[in-house]
């Protein structure tokens, strides 16, 4: 069972009808409380914010997270719920695992009704991320590959596959606008991964390199750019790269 919060102007869920909304997707060690700054940023701009705990996180049910493998199914539940409330336009804002989930959702669910994405610090694939992190410890690549083979045998018994979380593949099927961001000092996921992803995105895309490490608070410049982006994204009408990214 997923636990979610919806912040909007009004006194009840019936007030969601006709409004726009951004769904915030937290990282692997986070929860929906991570969206507090997003709420303070977007709600004064009359943009509703929905945040939820992925399965295995926060107060939601489930025993574990899957780093983007099963999280798109959680997001589908939330998007469907918002549609039943009458929310007109939906944007996605994800960080780290949440960024990967946003890109994988529009790919696996083929949901072109999503207005656009903000993906902060995504990784190119789960396999590449594991090789990168283990490689930093000096472990040879062939040893990591052998361990992954054995781990994946067990994962397949659970209905998962480490190879299915491939953000580059998802980017090639992402036709909605996407603003990517990455910290220049990210010691967990290198900025080069976002650079490769933005090159593969099928739709309009733009990459912001900001100051900071993976879990650092994002600078004010980025927050203002995010608000400008979602204002343009969710106001309706024809979108061009200039209208979405020119003032960022």
mmCIF file of C-alpha atoms in Angstrom:
data_model
loop_
_atom_site.group_PDB
_atom_site.id
_atom_site.type_symbol
_atom_site.label_atom_id
_atom_site.label_comp_id
_atom_site.label_asym_id
_atom_site.label_seq_id
_atom_site.Cartn_x
_atom_site.Cartn_y
_atom_site.Cartn_z
ATOM 1 C CA UNK A 1 0.000 0.000 0.000
ATOM 2 C CA UNK A 2 1.410 3.358 -1.063
ATOM 3 C CA UNK A 3 1.318 6.380 1.220
ATOM 4 C CA UNK A 4 1.055 9.751 -0.538
ATOM 5 C CA UNK A 5 0.467 13.440 0.149
ATOM 6 C CA UNK A 6 -1.203 15.950 -2.151
ATOM 7 C CA UNK A 7 -0.647 19.677 -1.678
ATOM 8 C CA UNK A 8 -3.046 21.968 -3.514
ATOM 9 C CA UNK A 9 -4.970 25.196 -3.216
ATOM 10 C CA UNK A 10 -8.322 24.452 -1.591
ATOM 11 C CA UNK A 11 -9.763 22.482 1.293
ATOM 12 C CA UNK A 12 -10.418 19.025 -0.173
ATOM 13 C CA UNK A 13 -9.563 16.541 -2.892
ATOM 14 C CA UNK A 14 -12.439 17.839 -4.993
ATOM 15 C CA UNK A 15 -10.385 21.017 -5.451
ATOM 16 C CA UNK A 16 -7.848 19.050 -7.506
ATOM 17 C CA UNK A 17 -10.149 18.974 -10.517
ATOM 18 C CA UNK A 18 -8.905 21.233 -13.297
ATOM 19 C CA UNK A 19 -5.542 21.872 -11.642
ATOM 20 C CA UNK A 20 -2.008 21.085 -12.758
ATOM 21 C CA UNK A 21 0.290 18.942 -10.642
ATOM 22 C CA UNK A 22 3.930 17.929 -10.300
ATOM 23 C CA UNK A 23 4.628 14.484 -8.879
ATOM 24 C CA UNK A 24 7.875 14.354 -6.901
ATOM 25 C CA UNK A 25 9.859 11.103 -6.941
ATOM 26 C CA UNK A 26 12.411 10.661 -4.165
ATOM 27 C CA UNK A 27 15.797 8.920 -4.262
ATOM 28 C CA UNK A 28 16.719 5.496 -2.964
ATOM 29 C CA UNK A 29 17.409 6.625 0.611
ATOM 30 C CA UNK A 30 14.631 9.208 0.718
ATOM 31 C CA UNK A 31 10.908 9.501 1.246
ATOM 32 C CA UNK A 32 8.108 11.925 0.389
ATOM 33 C CA UNK A 33 9.375 14.395 3.002
ATOM 34 C CA UNK A 34 12.115 15.217 0.485
ATOM 35 C CA UNK A 35 9.446 17.118 -1.462
ATOM 36 C CA UNK A 36 8.978 19.806 1.213
ATOM 37 C CA UNK A 37 11.192 22.286 -0.638
ATOM 38 C CA UNK A 38 9.383 21.494 -3.902
ATOM 39 C CA UNK A 39 6.033 22.251 -2.266
ATOM 40 C CA UNK A 40 7.305 25.607 -1.006
ATOM 41 C CA UNK A 41 8.640 26.366 -4.481
ATOM 42 C CA UNK A 42 5.671 25.376 -6.658
ATOM 43 C CA UNK A 43 2.516 25.773 -4.597
ATOM 44 C CA UNK A 44 2.772 29.607 -4.500
ATOM 45 C CA UNK A 45 2.900 29.385 -8.321
ATOM 46 C CA UNK A 46 -0.490 27.609 -8.232
ATOM 47 C CA UNK A 47 1.068 24.266 -9.147
ATOM 48 C CA UNK A 48 -0.110 21.373 -6.993
ATOM 49 C CA UNK A 49 2.476 18.890 -5.712
ATOM 50 C CA UNK A 50 1.964 15.183 -5.089
ATOM 51 C CA UNK A 51 4.632 13.174 -3.314
ATOM 52 C CA UNK A 52 4.626 9.580 -2.154
ATOM 53 C CA UNK A 53 6.791 6.920 -0.572
ATOM 54 C CA UNK A 54 7.917 4.273 -3.047
ATOM 55 C CA UNK A 55 7.266 0.662 -2.045
ATOM 56 C CA UNK A 56 9.866 -0.259 0.546
ATOM 57 C CA UNK A 57 10.354 3.382 1.616
ATOM 58 C CA UNK A 58 8.859 5.643 4.246
ATOM 59 C CA UNK A 59 5.403 4.540 5.373
ATOM 60 C CA UNK A 60 4.524 2.584 2.236
ATOM 61 C CA UNK A 61 4.330 -1.188 2.258
ATOM 62 C CA UNK A 62 6.920 -3.461 0.713
ATOM 63 C CA UNK A 63 10.208 -4.859 1.914
ATOM 64 C CA UNK A 64 12.682 -3.297 -0.502
ATOM 65 C CA UNK A 65 13.265 -0.786 -3.270
ATOM 66 C CA UNK A 66 14.441 -1.850 -6.714
ATOM 67 C CA UNK A 67 16.397 1.212 -7.938
ATOM 68 C CA UNK A 68 14.018 1.876 -10.814
ATOM 69 C CA UNK A 69 12.902 -1.634 -11.763
ATOM 70 C CA UNK A 70 9.506 -1.720 -10.012
ATOM 71 C CA UNK A 71 9.112 1.945 -9.077
ATOM 72 C CA UNK A 72 7.409 2.890 -12.398
ATOM 73 C CA UNK A 73 4.505 0.639 -11.372
ATOM 74 C CA UNK A 74 4.150 2.658 -8.149
ATOM 75 C CA UNK A 75 4.147 5.867 -10.172
ATOM 76 C CA UNK A 76 1.432 4.501 -12.445
ATOM 77 C CA UNK A 77 -0.837 4.073 -9.412
ATOM 78 C CA UNK A 78 -0.289 7.698 -8.393
ATOM 79 C CA UNK A 79 -0.794 9.099 -11.898
ATOM 80 C CA UNK A 80 -4.011 7.090 -12.295
ATOM 81 C CA UNK A 81 -5.258 8.406 -8.948
ATOM 82 C CA UNK A 82 -4.560 12.004 -9.959
ATOM 83 C CA UNK A 83 -6.412 11.484 -13.237
ATOM 84 C CA UNK A 84 -9.467 10.235 -11.340
ATOM 85 C CA UNK A 85 -9.385 13.476 -9.332
ATOM 86 C CA UNK A 86 -9.571 15.493 -12.541
ATOM 87 C CA UNK A 87 -5.990 16.797 -12.586
ATOM 88 C CA UNK A 88 -5.477 18.135 -16.103
ATOM 89 C CA UNK A 89 -1.704 18.265 -16.645
ATOM 90 C CA UNK A 90 0.973 16.280 -14.818
ATOM 91 C CA UNK A 91 4.726 16.834 -14.673
ATOM 92 C CA UNK A 92 7.312 14.555 -13.041
ATOM 93 C CA UNK A 93 10.225 15.696 -10.874
ATOM 94 C CA UNK A 94 12.599 12.934 -9.857
ATOM 95 C CA UNK A 95 15.953 12.795 -8.139
ATOM 96 C CA UNK A 96 18.483 9.975 -8.515
ATOM 97 C CA UNK A 97 16.378 6.773 -8.425
ATOM 98 C CA UNK A 98 13.314 8.983 -8.843
ATOM 99 C CA UNK A 99 14.818 10.581 -11.955
ATOM 100 C CA UNK A 100 15.416 7.144 -13.459
ATOM 101 C CA UNK A 101 11.864 6.159 -12.538
ATOM 102 C CA UNK A 102 10.422 9.178 -14.344
ATOM 103 C CA UNK A 103 12.278 8.358 -17.559
ATOM 104 C CA UNK A 104 11.484 4.652 -17.333
ATOM 105 C CA UNK A 105 7.797 5.379 -16.667
ATOM 106 C CA UNK A 106 7.202 7.264 -19.908
ATOM 107 C CA UNK A 107 9.066 4.467 -21.691
ATOM 108 C CA UNK A 108 7.531 1.365 -20.110
ATOM 109 C CA UNK A 109 4.016 2.753 -19.718
ATOM 110 C CA UNK A 110 4.020 4.697 -22.992
ATOM 111 C CA UNK A 111 2.269 7.519 -21.115
ATOM 112 C CA UNK A 112 2.517 10.481 -23.469
ATOM 113 C CA UNK A 113 -0.095 12.321 -21.411
ATOM 114 C CA UNK A 114 2.747 13.322 -19.068
ATOM 115 C CA UNK A 115 3.552 16.949 -19.864
ATOM 116 C CA UNK A 116 7.256 16.683 -19.131
ATOM 117 C CA UNK A 117 10.024 15.605 -16.783
ATOM 118 C CA UNK A 118 12.664 17.126 -14.548
ATOM 119 C CA UNK A 119 15.324 14.466 -13.935
ATOM 120 C CA UNK A 120 17.958 15.379 -11.340
ATOM 121 C CA UNK A 121 21.035 13.104 -11.250
ATOM 122 C CA UNK A 122 19.880 10.007 -13.153
ATOM 123 C CA UNK A 123 22.232 7.109 -13.881
ATOM 124 C CA UNK A 124 22.609 5.563 -17.335
ATOM 125 C CA UNK A 125 21.920 1.985 -16.251
ATOM 126 C CA UNK A 126 21.997 0.007 -13.040
ATOM 127 C CA UNK A 127 24.784 -2.212 -14.355
ATOM 128 C CA UNK A 128 26.951 0.783 -15.288
ATOM 129 C CA UNK A 129 26.299 2.399 -11.908
ATOM 130 C CA UNK A 130 27.373 -0.748 -10.060
ATOM 131 C CA UNK A 131 30.546 -1.022 -12.141
ATOM 132 C CA UNK A 132 31.295 2.659 -11.460
ATOM 133 C CA UNK A 133 30.812 2.417 -7.694
ATOM 134 C CA UNK A 134 32.673 -0.865 -7.275
ATOM 135 C CA UNK A 135 35.423 0.310 -9.614
ATOM 136 C CA UNK A 136 36.079 3.234 -7.272
ATOM 137 C CA UNK A 137 37.121 0.629 -4.678
ATOM 138 C CA UNK A 138 39.652 -0.884 -7.048
ATOM 139 C CA UNK A 139 37.693 -4.066 -7.796
ATOM 140 C CA UNK A 140 38.448 -5.404 -11.323
ATOM 141 C CA UNK A 141 35.557 -5.158 -13.774
ATOM 142 C CA UNK A 142 35.611 -8.900 -14.524
ATOM 143 C CA UNK A 143 35.095 -9.677 -10.824
ATOM 144 C CA UNK A 144 32.127 -7.333 -10.644
ATOM 145 C CA UNK A 145 30.644 -8.885 -13.784
ATOM 146 C CA UNK A 146 30.950 -12.361 -12.265
ATOM 147 C CA UNK A 147 29.265 -11.225 -9.053
ATOM 148 C CA UNK A 148 26.477 -9.530 -11.005
ATOM 149 C CA UNK A 149 25.857 -12.739 -12.924
ATOM 150 C CA UNK A 150 25.309 -14.661 -9.694
ATOM 151 C CA UNK A 151 23.224 -11.893 -8.136
ATOM 152 C CA UNK A 152 21.063 -11.649 -11.232
ATOM 153 C CA UNK A 153 20.268 -15.374 -11.066
ATOM 154 C CA UNK A 154 18.711 -14.766 -7.662
ATOM 155 C CA UNK A 155 16.944 -11.602 -8.819
ATOM 156 C CA UNK A 156 15.323 -13.462 -11.692
ATOM 157 C CA UNK A 157 13.810 -15.853 -9.172
ATOM 158 C CA UNK A 158 12.145 -12.770 -7.663
ATOM 159 C CA UNK A 159 10.907 -11.604 -11.061
ATOM 160 C CA UNK A 160 13.542 -8.917 -11.593
ATOM 161 C CA UNK A 161 16.584 -8.461 -13.793
ATOM 162 C CA UNK A 162 19.438 -6.054 -13.099
ATOM 163 C CA UNK A 163 19.700 -5.360 -16.827
ATOM 164 C CA UNK A 164 16.148 -4.017 -17.175
ATOM 165 C CA UNK A 165 17.005 -0.696 -15.513
ATOM 166 C CA UNK A 166 18.550 0.898 -18.592
ATOM 167 C CA UNK A 167 17.924 4.639 -18.609
ATOM 168 C CA UNK A 168 19.667 5.163 -21.938
ATOM 169 C CA UNK A 169 17.181 2.813 -23.560
ATOM 170 C CA UNK A 170 14.296 4.627 -21.879
ATOM 171 C CA UNK A 171 15.637 7.992 -23.042
ATOM 172 C CA UNK A 172 15.366 6.854 -26.653
ATOM 173 C CA UNK A 173 11.627 6.379 -26.082
ATOM 174 C CA UNK A 174 11.122 9.628 -24.160
ATOM 175 C CA UNK A 175 9.222 11.987 -26.448
ATOM 176 C CA UNK A 176 8.069 14.408 -23.736
ATOM 177 C CA UNK A 177 10.179 17.465 -22.809
ATOM 178 C CA UNK A 178 12.908 16.760 -20.266
ATOM 179 C CA UNK A 179 15.034 19.083 -18.161
ATOM 180 C CA UNK A 180 18.020 17.248 -16.692
ATOM 181 C CA UNK A 181 20.215 18.491 -13.861
ATOM 182 C CA UNK A 182 23.388 17.180 -12.281
ATOM 183 C CA UNK A 183 25.838 18.341 -9.631
ATOM 184 C CA UNK A 184 29.309 19.127 -10.951
ATOM 185 C CA UNK A 185 30.856 17.455 -7.908
ATOM 186 C CA UNK A 186 28.644 14.370 -7.808
ATOM 187 C CA UNK A 187 30.773 11.610 -6.268
ATOM 188 C CA UNK A 188 28.078 8.929 -6.559
ATOM 189 C CA UNK A 189 26.736 9.321 -10.104
ATOM 190 C CA UNK A 190 29.114 11.187 -12.456
ATOM 191 C CA UNK A 191 27.687 14.110 -14.479
ATOM 192 C CA UNK A 192 28.812 12.334 -17.646
ATOM 193 C CA UNK A 193 25.887 9.955 -17.178
ATOM 194 C CA UNK A 194 23.381 12.805 -17.516
ATOM 195 C CA UNK A 195 25.341 14.095 -20.507
ATOM 196 C CA UNK A 196 24.931 10.745 -22.228
ATOM 197 C CA UNK A 197 21.233 10.506 -21.327
ATOM 198 C CA UNK A 198 20.355 13.969 -22.655
ATOM 199 C CA UNK A 199 21.973 13.073 -25.972
ATOM 200 C CA UNK A 200 19.693 10.047 -26.287
ATOM 201 C CA UNK A 201 16.357 11.633 -25.343
ATOM 202 C CA UNK A 202 13.989 11.545 -28.307
ATOM 203 C CA UNK A 203 12.134 14.728 -27.378
ATOM 204 C CA UNK A 204 13.290 18.238 -26.468
ATOM 205 C CA UNK A 205 15.855 18.149 -23.684
ATOM 206 C CA UNK A 206 18.285 20.408 -21.842
ATOM 207 C CA UNK A 207 20.962 19.705 -19.223
ATOM 208 C CA UNK A 208 21.824 22.019 -16.337
ATOM 209 C CA UNK A 209 25.118 21.419 -14.537
ATOM 210 C CA UNK A 210 24.855 22.912 -11.062
ATOM 211 C CA UNK A 211 27.234 23.273 -8.163
ATOM 212 C CA UNK A 212 27.197 20.498 -5.588
ATOM 213 C CA UNK A 213 27.477 16.800 -4.769
ATOM 214 C CA UNK A 214 24.836 14.115 -5.213
ATOM 215 C CA UNK A 215 22.803 14.824 -2.073
ATOM 216 C CA UNK A 216 23.565 18.520 -1.666
ATOM 217 C CA UNK A 217 20.785 21.075 -1.579
ATOM 218 C CA UNK A 218 20.363 22.527 -5.036
ATOM 219 C CA UNK A 219 21.299 26.212 -5.480
ATOM 220 C CA UNK A 220 18.697 28.957 -5.749
ATOM 221 C CA UNK A 221 19.424 29.347 -9.465
ATOM 222 C CA UNK A 222 18.334 25.758 -10.070
ATOM 223 C CA UNK A 223 15.186 26.115 -7.982
ATOM 224 C CA UNK A 224 14.138 29.204 -9.920
ATOM 225 C CA UNK A 225 14.881 27.435 -13.198
ATOM 226 C CA UNK A 226 12.759 24.467 -12.123
ATOM 227 C CA UNK A 227 9.819 26.723 -11.281
ATOM 228 C CA UNK A 228 10.164 28.587 -14.595
ATOM 229 C CA UNK A 229 10.288 25.280 -16.453
ATOM 230 C CA UNK A 230 7.148 23.848 -14.846
ATOM 231 C CA UNK A 231 5.242 27.094 -15.268
ATOM 232 C CA UNK A 232 5.913 26.988 -19.004
ATOM 233 C CA UNK A 233 5.389 23.244 -19.213
ATOM 234 C CA UNK A 234 2.006 23.138 -17.489
ATOM 235 C CA UNK A 235 0.323 26.218 -18.923
ATOM 236 C CA UNK A 236 -0.949 24.410 -22.026
ATOM 237 C CA UNK A 237 -0.505 25.196 -25.687
ATOM 238 C CA UNK A 238 2.287 24.325 -28.078
ATOM 239 C CA UNK A 239 5.705 23.915 -26.462
ATOM 240 C CA UNK A 240 8.981 24.762 -28.164
ATOM 241 C CA UNK A 241 12.516 24.320 -26.816
ATOM 242 C CA UNK A 242 12.793 28.101 -26.632
ATOM 243 C CA UNK A 243 9.631 28.472 -24.550
ATOM 244 C CA UNK A 244 10.764 25.754 -22.126
ATOM 245 C CA UNK A 245 14.506 26.276 -21.792
ATOM 246 C CA UNK A 246 15.379 29.802 -23.007
ATOM 247 C CA UNK A 247 15.052 31.432 -19.577
ATOM 248 C CA UNK A 248 16.805 28.658 -17.667
#
